[in-house]
């Protein structure tokens, strides 16, 4: 029953800044698993470290401590020849497609580039593959001949996706891929992600601050706060029955069709600063239900309602939903 | 305080690089003994020279010896002259200053004024005329301009002397020739800087409030425009130094520039080296002055924009 | 004053589709010079070193001269038209070669500084500062004094003019492309550094570099002609525009055409390149493309 995870990250820590300034601990001991063919959504506020985590998982940067294993073996150091070869199996999709594309080259040439780098086959085979990829993401051959500046935001993001999928990677890390797009286009691109995954079985780490996007594509969801994972589990469970107070506040703040939820949870206090960490749970200064233990020890990451749904919160064993304790009327 | 220390450190680094540059180039020139003493010197003199310069030592030792020699003030003896190189150069400096300083003053006066006129009438014929004149002034080589002026004023009109330094009228043409290039550069920069400032909201607001025209300029636009002009101060000084080399030759003005060319032609290396250090010192000083002026302008501006801005 | 200044009009050029008349003239003139630069020597009617003491100091056509020597002759009876053509060839070749070499050297060093970082980058930046501080003419004179002069040395020396500008530009653009931009994306695809620089960064940097080259070219022309005028540049029997002016200096009063003609050529060449460079820069800034 225990399948080997495709990507396994253990106790990743990444700190930026020198000792003179306040060091910023962007990732504070994260353990994460990504299984084959699944989409793991990673959600959190700006500055919580999710982008950094994405880069660490792909090996674009080296973690200060902890390990990342891909398909059972550790990642090669960034920039080395072996690391470059492994790029054929793991890829990234960025938030801003315009800056991720070379403005001087036509789209098709850029989609073709990974094939050239990794010596995919004969030029004719490469051309055929490029045509297939453009087709799969919904771009025409005519659009393929255009420069990035001549396409719309949605089309550019499709192009970036096509380029990322060119070598049939096993893992795709997508860092806010829809945040720069219009609403309608977001929906189309998200559907595209789901299609691609169904067709190719690629594992996706989908990083976003947009809960509605995550809801559409994720099999499992992890919630990140100030460099740590506070809740993780099957998408439906986490999004519909959240156990961590932060997750509950997040979920309740999503506007529905009829506007904002009048019973939504409002968080007090200041948004967190990673340079000034307090002892105990990182969230406790803003948690309405915090008890004394919350300010003293970091809560362990333990299963809540089911073994695959884990939460890091001291309030859990008390029974009853922490949400009832924490709810504040707007 | 920190600022001053950093600037001094950078200045020292630049001086070190200049001295090292001189050392490298000197070594590349072949046998420095032959170069400095020439091959007419007797073998014993060459040998003594080599020993005193430590030319039989490893390169690093030579470098350090060289550094020590230079920093102790011993800059060598002029080959042509027999005197101490430092003296040979130093006595000519006032002569060069006699034309470069007036040229700087005139070029600032003319260039800034022209730039202001151009900026206040953008795209008018006046503006285009000034800009074309500026480009011409910048690209016509100074020796061409100098010779033309000699042709017109000395040969055809006969009202100004063509060379030498006997009379103060000898200085007129060199000063004009020197000043043109810098005036042209200043005109372009002033115009661009002013245009950018005049477009800012707070200037338009002041103007809309009915503040008198000249007041707006003096209190708001000029100080802001002065900043980019201060940053090219170093460039201007460099332009004047390079210009002086050519202009002094065209007009036979016995200053530092003429000395440099003559020394290069006769390979009087001690003097060339000394001149190189003088120029470096001047440029470094100019840059430090520019930095100080820049920092002086800035806080004042910060105060005034917060006070009077939109 | 309130109909002030749209950005494209800041340089005094109107935003038209076609370049203005003066720019067209400048481009035409430059084209002519370039052609002469390649073929000048073979178009010359006489051997430019042929001395004819019987026909010294002949004025040009229209000022008392004949079509035998359309631009007159110099103090040794050499045909000025031929000398002019050969000089143009020399000056243009030196200026083009030096500009290109300087651009290549500066760009390589700039990329090196951006890529390797650390001590190498600091050393290159210190050199850039040094070169930017000293007036180039002085450095050139110092090198000429110490090392002597030959055509190769001279050309190499002129190539050092302005390298620091290309280095700064290349380094800056490479740095900004690397982490967040397209270069980072391609690196992440698994491209080797060589590929990133040659296929992606260099073409993107090219437009700015070319604009810098149009600024450097007239400056190199002026430095070369200045040095040759002083007798320290191109040495006889080779001739350049600057040395022609230097030669003609003694005859300023009696035969001014000897120096006026090459002087005018130098000025027009520098002026044209400046105008075209300004226009290119203007266009580039407006469209953002090349």
PDB file of C-alpha atoms in Angstrom, chain A residues 71-279:
ATOM      1  CA  UNK A  71      12.215   9.046  -7.187  1.00  0.00           C
ATOM      2  CA  UNK A  72      14.251   7.674  -4.333  1.00  0.00           C
ATOM      3  CA  UNK A  73      17.542   9.446  -4.986  1.00  0.00           C
ATOM      4  CA  UNK A  74      18.760  12.845  -3.743  1.00  0.00           C
ATOM      5  CA  UNK A  75      18.845  15.821  -6.062  1.00  0.00           C
ATOM      6  CA  UNK A  76      22.088  16.865  -7.677  1.00  0.00           C
ATOM      7  CA  UNK A  77      23.461  20.314  -6.780  1.00  0.00           C
ATOM      8  CA  UNK A  78      21.898  23.146  -8.744  1.00  0.00           C
ATOM      9  CA  UNK A  79      23.721  24.017 -11.925  1.00  0.00           C
ATOM     10  CA  UNK A  80      25.685  20.807 -12.237  1.00  0.00           C
ATOM     11  CA  UNK A  81      25.571  18.738 -15.394  1.00  0.00           C
ATOM     12  CA  UNK A  82      23.609  15.990 -13.680  1.00  0.00           C
ATOM     13  CA  UNK A  83      21.132  18.537 -12.364  1.00  0.00           C
ATOM     14  CA  UNK A  84      20.707  19.927 -15.851  1.00  0.00           C
ATOM     15  CA  UNK A  85      19.931  16.470 -17.175  1.00  0.00           C
ATOM     16  CA  UNK A  86      17.362  15.910 -14.455  1.00  0.00           C
ATOM     17  CA  UNK A  87      15.465  18.973 -15.602  1.00  0.00           C
ATOM     18  CA  UNK A  88      13.895  16.834 -18.274  1.00  0.00           C
ATOM     19  CA  UNK A  89      11.949  15.158 -15.525  1.00  0.00           C
ATOM     20  CA  UNK A  90      10.972  18.137 -13.403  1.00  0.00           C
ATOM     21  CA  UNK A  91       9.843  21.539 -14.518  1.00  0.00           C
ATOM     22  CA  UNK A  92       8.472  24.831 -13.282  1.00  0.00           C
ATOM     23  CA  UNK A  93       5.677  27.073 -14.488  1.00  0.00           C
ATOM     24  CA  UNK A  94       5.978  30.683 -13.393  1.00  0.00           C
ATOM     25  CA  UNK A  95       3.587  33.375 -12.338  1.00  0.00           C
ATOM     26  CA  UNK A  96       4.466  35.918 -14.975  1.00  0.00           C
ATOM     27  CA  UNK A  97       4.646  34.234 -18.374  1.00  0.00           C
ATOM     28  CA  UNK A  98       5.876  37.381 -20.062  1.00  0.00           C
ATOM     29  CA  UNK A  99       9.088  37.564 -18.082  1.00  0.00           C
ATOM     30  CA  UNK A 100       9.591  33.805 -18.366  1.00  0.00           C
ATOM     31  CA  UNK A 101       9.688  33.999 -22.149  1.00  0.00           C
ATOM     32  CA  UNK A 102      12.382  35.456 -24.375  1.00  0.00           C
ATOM     33  CA  UNK A 103      10.705  38.375 -26.092  1.00  0.00           C
ATOM     34  CA  UNK A 104      12.738  37.969 -29.254  1.00  0.00           C
ATOM     35  CA  UNK A 105      11.916  34.350 -30.132  1.00  0.00           C
ATOM     36  CA  UNK A 106       8.661  32.939 -31.498  1.00  0.00           C
ATOM     37  CA  UNK A 107       6.650  30.734 -29.165  1.00  0.00           C
ATOM     38  CA  UNK A 108       7.168  27.552 -31.104  1.00  0.00           C
ATOM     39  CA  UNK A 109      10.942  27.979 -30.946  1.00  0.00           C
ATOM     40  CA  UNK A 110      10.773  28.375 -27.193  1.00  0.00           C
ATOM     41  CA  UNK A 111       8.520  25.341 -26.784  1.00  0.00           C
ATOM     42  CA  UNK A 112      11.028  23.458 -28.865  1.00  0.00           C
ATOM     43  CA  UNK A 113      14.001  24.551 -26.796  1.00  0.00           C
ATOM     44  CA  UNK A 114      13.853  21.886 -24.063  1.00  0.00           C
ATOM     45  CA  UNK A 115      13.757  19.262 -26.785  1.00  0.00           C
ATOM     46  CA  UNK A 116      16.917  20.721 -28.269  1.00  0.00           C
ATOM     47  CA  UNK A 117      18.634  20.965 -24.901  1.00  0.00           C
ATOM     48  CA  UNK A 118      17.857  17.391 -23.955  1.00  0.00           C
ATOM     49  CA  UNK A 119      18.417  16.006 -27.438  1.00  0.00           C
ATOM     50  CA  UNK A 120      14.971  14.645 -27.930  1.00  0.00           C
ATOM     51  CA  UNK A 121      15.379  13.234 -31.409  1.00  0.00           C
ATOM     52  CA  UNK A 122      15.611  14.257 -35.012  1.00  0.00           C
ATOM     53  CA  UNK A 123      14.487  17.749 -36.052  1.00  0.00           C
ATOM     54  CA  UNK A 124      11.440  16.233 -37.694  1.00  0.00           C
ATOM     55  CA  UNK A 125      10.502  14.462 -34.480  1.00  0.00           C
ATOM     56  CA  UNK A 126      10.984  17.662 -32.552  1.00  0.00           C
ATOM     57  CA  UNK A 127       8.726  19.558 -34.930  1.00  0.00           C
ATOM     58  CA  UNK A 128       6.067  16.926 -34.543  1.00  0.00           C
ATOM     59  CA  UNK A 129       6.299  17.018 -30.776  1.00  0.00           C
ATOM     60  CA  UNK A 130       6.047  20.824 -30.777  1.00  0.00           C
ATOM     61  CA  UNK A 131       2.924  20.605 -32.911  1.00  0.00           C
ATOM     62  CA  UNK A 132       1.408  18.073 -30.509  1.00  0.00           C
ATOM     63  CA  UNK A 133       2.230  20.220 -27.506  1.00  0.00           C
ATOM     64  CA  UNK A 134       0.751  23.359 -28.988  1.00  0.00           C
ATOM     65  CA  UNK A 135      -2.334  21.401 -29.815  1.00  0.00           C
ATOM     66  CA  UNK A 136      -2.578  19.943 -26.318  1.00  0.00           C
ATOM     67  CA  UNK A 137      -2.545  23.381 -24.718  1.00  0.00           C
ATOM     68  CA  UNK A 138      -4.936  24.822 -27.212  1.00  0.00           C
ATOM     69  CA  UNK A 139      -2.635  26.994 -29.309  1.00  0.00           C
ATOM     70  CA  UNK A 140      -2.730  27.057 -33.081  1.00  0.00           C
ATOM     71  CA  UNK A 141       0.311  26.753 -35.322  1.00  0.00           C
ATOM     72  CA  UNK A 142      -0.179  30.380 -36.343  1.00  0.00           C
ATOM     73  CA  UNK A 143       0.038  31.453 -32.721  1.00  0.00           C
ATOM     74  CA  UNK A 144       3.151  29.376 -32.420  1.00  0.00           C
ATOM     75  CA  UNK A 145       4.868  31.605 -34.946  1.00  0.00           C
ATOM     76  CA  UNK A 146       4.152  34.755 -32.944  1.00  0.00           C
ATOM     77  CA  UNK A 147       6.381  36.526 -30.461  1.00  0.00           C
ATOM     78  CA  UNK A 148       5.359  36.503 -26.791  1.00  0.00           C
ATOM     79  CA  UNK A 149       4.509  40.181 -26.879  1.00  0.00           C
ATOM     80  CA  UNK A 150       1.913  39.511 -29.555  1.00  0.00           C
ATOM     81  CA  UNK A 151      -0.126  37.050 -27.517  1.00  0.00           C
ATOM     82  CA  UNK A 152      -2.551  37.508 -24.653  1.00  0.00           C
ATOM     83  CA  UNK A 153      -1.733  36.594 -21.069  1.00  0.00           C
ATOM     84  CA  UNK A 154      -3.642  33.353 -21.220  1.00  0.00           C
ATOM     85  CA  UNK A 155      -1.987  32.310 -24.446  1.00  0.00           C
ATOM     86  CA  UNK A 156       1.427  33.051 -23.022  1.00  0.00           C
ATOM     87  CA  UNK A 157       0.767  30.945 -19.999  1.00  0.00           C
ATOM     88  CA  UNK A 158      -0.348  28.108 -22.234  1.00  0.00           C
ATOM     89  CA  UNK A 159       2.902  28.465 -24.123  1.00  0.00           C
ATOM     90  CA  UNK A 160       4.892  28.308 -20.903  1.00  0.00           C
ATOM     91  CA  UNK A 161       2.944  25.215 -19.942  1.00  0.00           C
ATOM     92  CA  UNK A 162       3.637  23.617 -23.320  1.00  0.00           C
ATOM     93  CA  UNK A 163       7.332  24.327 -22.906  1.00  0.00           C
ATOM     94  CA  UNK A 164       7.317  22.853 -19.419  1.00  0.00           C
ATOM     95  CA  UNK A 165       5.639  19.671 -20.651  1.00  0.00           C
ATOM     96  CA  UNK A 166       7.857  19.230 -23.692  1.00  0.00           C
ATOM     97  CA  UNK A 167      10.079  16.566 -22.191  1.00  0.00           C
ATOM     98  CA  UNK A 168       7.197  14.796 -20.438  1.00  0.00           C
ATOM     99  CA  UNK A 169       8.360  15.598 -16.927  1.00  0.00           C
ATOM    100  CA  UNK A 170       7.239  13.574 -13.955  1.00  0.00           C
ATOM    101  CA  UNK A 171       6.832  16.622 -11.732  1.00  0.00           C
ATOM    102  CA  UNK A 172       5.500  20.079 -12.488  1.00  0.00           C
ATOM    103  CA  UNK A 173       5.780  22.856  -9.924  1.00  0.00           C
ATOM    104  CA  UNK A 174       3.425  25.698 -10.748  1.00  0.00           C
ATOM    105  CA  UNK A 175       4.006  28.916  -8.817  1.00  0.00           C
ATOM    106  CA  UNK A 176       0.896  31.092  -8.960  1.00  0.00           C
ATOM    107  CA  UNK A 177       0.304  30.179 -12.595  1.00  0.00           C
ATOM    108  CA  UNK A 178      -3.084  31.833 -12.827  1.00  0.00           C
ATOM    109  CA  UNK A 179      -2.642  34.870 -10.598  1.00  0.00           C
ATOM    110  CA  UNK A 180      -1.718  37.169 -13.447  1.00  0.00           C
ATOM    111  CA  UNK A 181      -4.682  36.169 -15.593  1.00  0.00           C
ATOM    112  CA  UNK A 182      -8.247  37.387 -15.943  1.00  0.00           C
ATOM    113  CA  UNK A 183     -11.018  35.462 -14.235  1.00  0.00           C
ATOM    114  CA  UNK A 184     -12.412  33.700 -17.258  1.00  0.00           C
ATOM    115  CA  UNK A 185      -8.987  32.849 -18.565  1.00  0.00           C
ATOM    116  CA  UNK A 186      -8.022  31.478 -15.167  1.00  0.00           C
ATOM    117  CA  UNK A 187     -10.820  28.968 -15.376  1.00  0.00           C
ATOM    118  CA  UNK A 188      -9.725  27.854 -18.836  1.00  0.00           C
ATOM    119  CA  UNK A 189      -6.116  27.428 -17.807  1.00  0.00           C
ATOM    120  CA  UNK A 190      -7.094  25.496 -14.685  1.00  0.00           C
ATOM    121  CA  UNK A 191      -9.192  23.126 -16.763  1.00  0.00           C
ATOM    122  CA  UNK A 192      -6.193  22.721 -18.998  1.00  0.00           C
ATOM    123  CA  UNK A 193      -4.056  21.681 -16.059  1.00  0.00           C
ATOM    124  CA  UNK A 194      -6.597  19.045 -15.110  1.00  0.00           C
ATOM    125  CA  UNK A 195      -6.740  17.768 -18.688  1.00  0.00           C
ATOM    126  CA  UNK A 196      -2.978  17.567 -18.975  1.00  0.00           C
ATOM    127  CA  UNK A 197      -2.678  15.681 -15.776  1.00  0.00           C
ATOM    128  CA  UNK A 198      -5.369  13.225 -16.762  1.00  0.00           C
ATOM    129  CA  UNK A 199      -3.657  12.647 -20.078  1.00  0.00           C
ATOM    130  CA  UNK A 200      -0.034  12.448 -18.992  1.00  0.00           C
ATOM    131  CA  UNK A 201      -0.123  11.486 -15.319  1.00  0.00           C
ATOM    132  CA  UNK A 202       2.286  14.232 -14.326  1.00  0.00           C
ATOM    133  CA  UNK A 203       2.455  15.081 -10.619  1.00  0.00           C
ATOM    134  CA  UNK A 204       1.743  18.740  -9.940  1.00  0.00           C
ATOM    135  CA  UNK A 205       2.650  20.940  -7.006  1.00  0.00           C
ATOM    136  CA  UNK A 206       0.215  23.785  -7.424  1.00  0.00           C
ATOM    137  CA  UNK A 207       1.220  26.820  -5.407  1.00  0.00           C
ATOM    138  CA  UNK A 208      -1.327  29.569  -5.044  1.00  0.00           C
ATOM    139  CA  UNK A 209      -2.963  31.952  -2.645  1.00  0.00           C
ATOM    140  CA  UNK A 210      -6.259  31.461  -4.477  1.00  0.00           C
ATOM    141  CA  UNK A 211      -8.382  28.853  -2.726  1.00  0.00           C
ATOM    142  CA  UNK A 212     -10.928  28.612  -5.482  1.00  0.00           C
ATOM    143  CA  UNK A 213      -8.262  27.695  -8.004  1.00  0.00           C
ATOM    144  CA  UNK A 214      -6.940  25.037  -5.678  1.00  0.00           C
ATOM    145  CA  UNK A 215     -10.368  23.629  -5.180  1.00  0.00           C
ATOM    146  CA  UNK A 216     -10.673  22.963  -8.879  1.00  0.00           C
ATOM    147  CA  UNK A 217      -7.433  21.113  -9.449  1.00  0.00           C
ATOM    148  CA  UNK A 218      -6.085  19.649  -6.232  1.00  0.00           C
ATOM    149  CA  UNK A 219      -6.257  16.102  -4.979  1.00  0.00           C
ATOM    150  CA  UNK A 220      -4.606  17.085  -1.733  1.00  0.00           C
ATOM    151  CA  UNK A 221      -4.046  20.454  -0.113  1.00  0.00           C
ATOM    152  CA  UNK A 222      -1.335  21.721   2.225  1.00  0.00           C
ATOM    153  CA  UNK A 223      -1.681  25.014   4.067  1.00  0.00           C
ATOM    154  CA  UNK A 224       1.424  27.005   4.826  1.00  0.00           C
ATOM    155  CA  UNK A 225       1.901  29.736   7.421  1.00  0.00           C
ATOM    156  CA  UNK A 226       5.160  31.558   8.084  1.00  0.00           C
ATOM    157  CA  UNK A 227       7.348  28.833   6.690  1.00  0.00           C
ATOM    158  CA  UNK A 228       5.608  25.806   8.178  1.00  0.00           C
ATOM    159  CA  UNK A 229       2.875  23.482   7.014  1.00  0.00           C
ATOM    160  CA  UNK A 230       0.001  23.826   9.456  1.00  0.00           C
ATOM    161  CA  UNK A 231      -2.523  21.549   7.831  1.00  0.00           C
ATOM    162  CA  UNK A 232      -2.441  18.938   5.120  1.00  0.00           C
ATOM    163  CA  UNK A 233      -4.872  16.408   3.780  1.00  0.00           C
ATOM    164  CA  UNK A 234      -7.272  15.373   1.019  1.00  0.00           C
ATOM    165  CA  UNK A 235      -8.574  18.457  -0.761  1.00  0.00           C
ATOM    166  CA  UNK A 236     -12.162  17.941   0.096  1.00  0.00           C
ATOM    167  CA  UNK A 237     -11.511  17.452   3.778  1.00  0.00           C
ATOM    168  CA  UNK A 238      -9.181  20.392   4.200  1.00  0.00           C
ATOM    169  CA  UNK A 239     -11.304  22.776   2.188  1.00  0.00           C
ATOM    170  CA  UNK A 240     -14.672  21.778   3.549  1.00  0.00           C
ATOM    171  CA  UNK A 241     -13.845  20.741   7.082  1.00  0.00           C
ATOM    172  CA  UNK A 242     -10.689  22.591   8.047  1.00  0.00           C
ATOM    173  CA  UNK A 243      -9.251  21.864  11.476  1.00  0.00           C
ATOM    174  CA  UNK A 244      -6.548  24.489  11.859  1.00  0.00           C
ATOM    175  CA  UNK A 245      -7.762  27.972  12.926  1.00  0.00           C
ATOM    176  CA  UNK A 246      -5.752  29.632  10.169  1.00  0.00           C
ATOM    177  CA  UNK A 247      -7.232  27.383   7.510  1.00  0.00           C
ATOM    178  CA  UNK A 248     -10.669  28.078   8.867  1.00  0.00           C
ATOM    179  CA  UNK A 249     -10.110  31.815   8.622  1.00  0.00           C
ATOM    180  CA  UNK A 250      -8.850  31.398   5.071  1.00  0.00           C
ATOM    181  CA  UNK A 251     -11.767  29.308   3.946  1.00  0.00           C
ATOM    182  CA  UNK A 252     -14.322  31.556   5.528  1.00  0.00           C
ATOM    183  CA  UNK A 253     -12.851  34.594   3.854  1.00  0.00           C
ATOM    184  CA  UNK A 254     -13.447  33.342   0.329  1.00  0.00           C
ATOM    185  CA  UNK A 255     -16.290  35.345  -1.133  1.00  0.00           C
ATOM    186  CA  UNK A 256     -19.190  33.254  -2.367  1.00  0.00           C
ATOM    187  CA  UNK A 257     -21.534  34.043  -5.176  1.00  0.00           C
ATOM    188  CA  UNK A 258     -23.512  36.322  -2.906  1.00  0.00           C
ATOM    189  CA  UNK A 259     -20.549  38.295  -1.616  1.00  0.00           C
ATOM    190  CA  UNK A 260     -18.520  37.980   1.523  1.00  0.00           C
ATOM    191  CA  UNK A 261     -19.585  35.608   4.234  1.00  0.00           C
ATOM    192  CA  UNK A 262     -21.028  37.718   7.055  1.00  0.00           C
ATOM    193  CA  UNK A 263     -19.891  35.114   9.540  1.00  0.00           C
ATOM    194  CA  UNK A 264     -16.380  35.015   8.316  1.00  0.00           C
ATOM    195  CA  UNK A 265     -13.523  34.880  10.765  1.00  0.00           C
ATOM    196  CA  UNK A 266     -11.534  38.064  11.154  1.00  0.00           C
ATOM    197  CA  UNK A 267      -7.996  37.717  12.336  1.00  0.00           C
ATOM    198  CA  UNK A 268      -6.650  40.250  14.732  1.00  0.00           C
ATOM    199  CA  UNK A 269      -3.078  41.297  15.117  1.00  0.00           C
ATOM    200  CA  UNK A 270      -0.476  42.115  12.524  1.00  0.00           C
ATOM    201  CA  UNK A 271       0.465  39.972   9.552  1.00  0.00           C
ATOM    202  CA  UNK A 272       3.460  37.919  10.555  1.00  0.00           C
ATOM    203  CA  UNK A 273       7.049  38.878  10.001  1.00  0.00           C
ATOM    204  CA  UNK A 274       9.519  36.065   9.441  1.00  0.00           C
ATOM    205  CA  UNK A 275      12.272  38.122  10.989  1.00  0.00           C
ATOM    206  CA  UNK A 276      10.577  38.300  14.353  1.00  0.00           C
ATOM    207  CA  UNK A 277       9.533  34.874  15.394  1.00  0.00           C
ATOM    208  CA  UNK A 278       7.908  34.275  18.704  1.00  0.00           C
ATOM    209  CA  UNK A 279       8.204  31.030  20.603  1.00  0.00           C
TER     210      UNK A 279
END
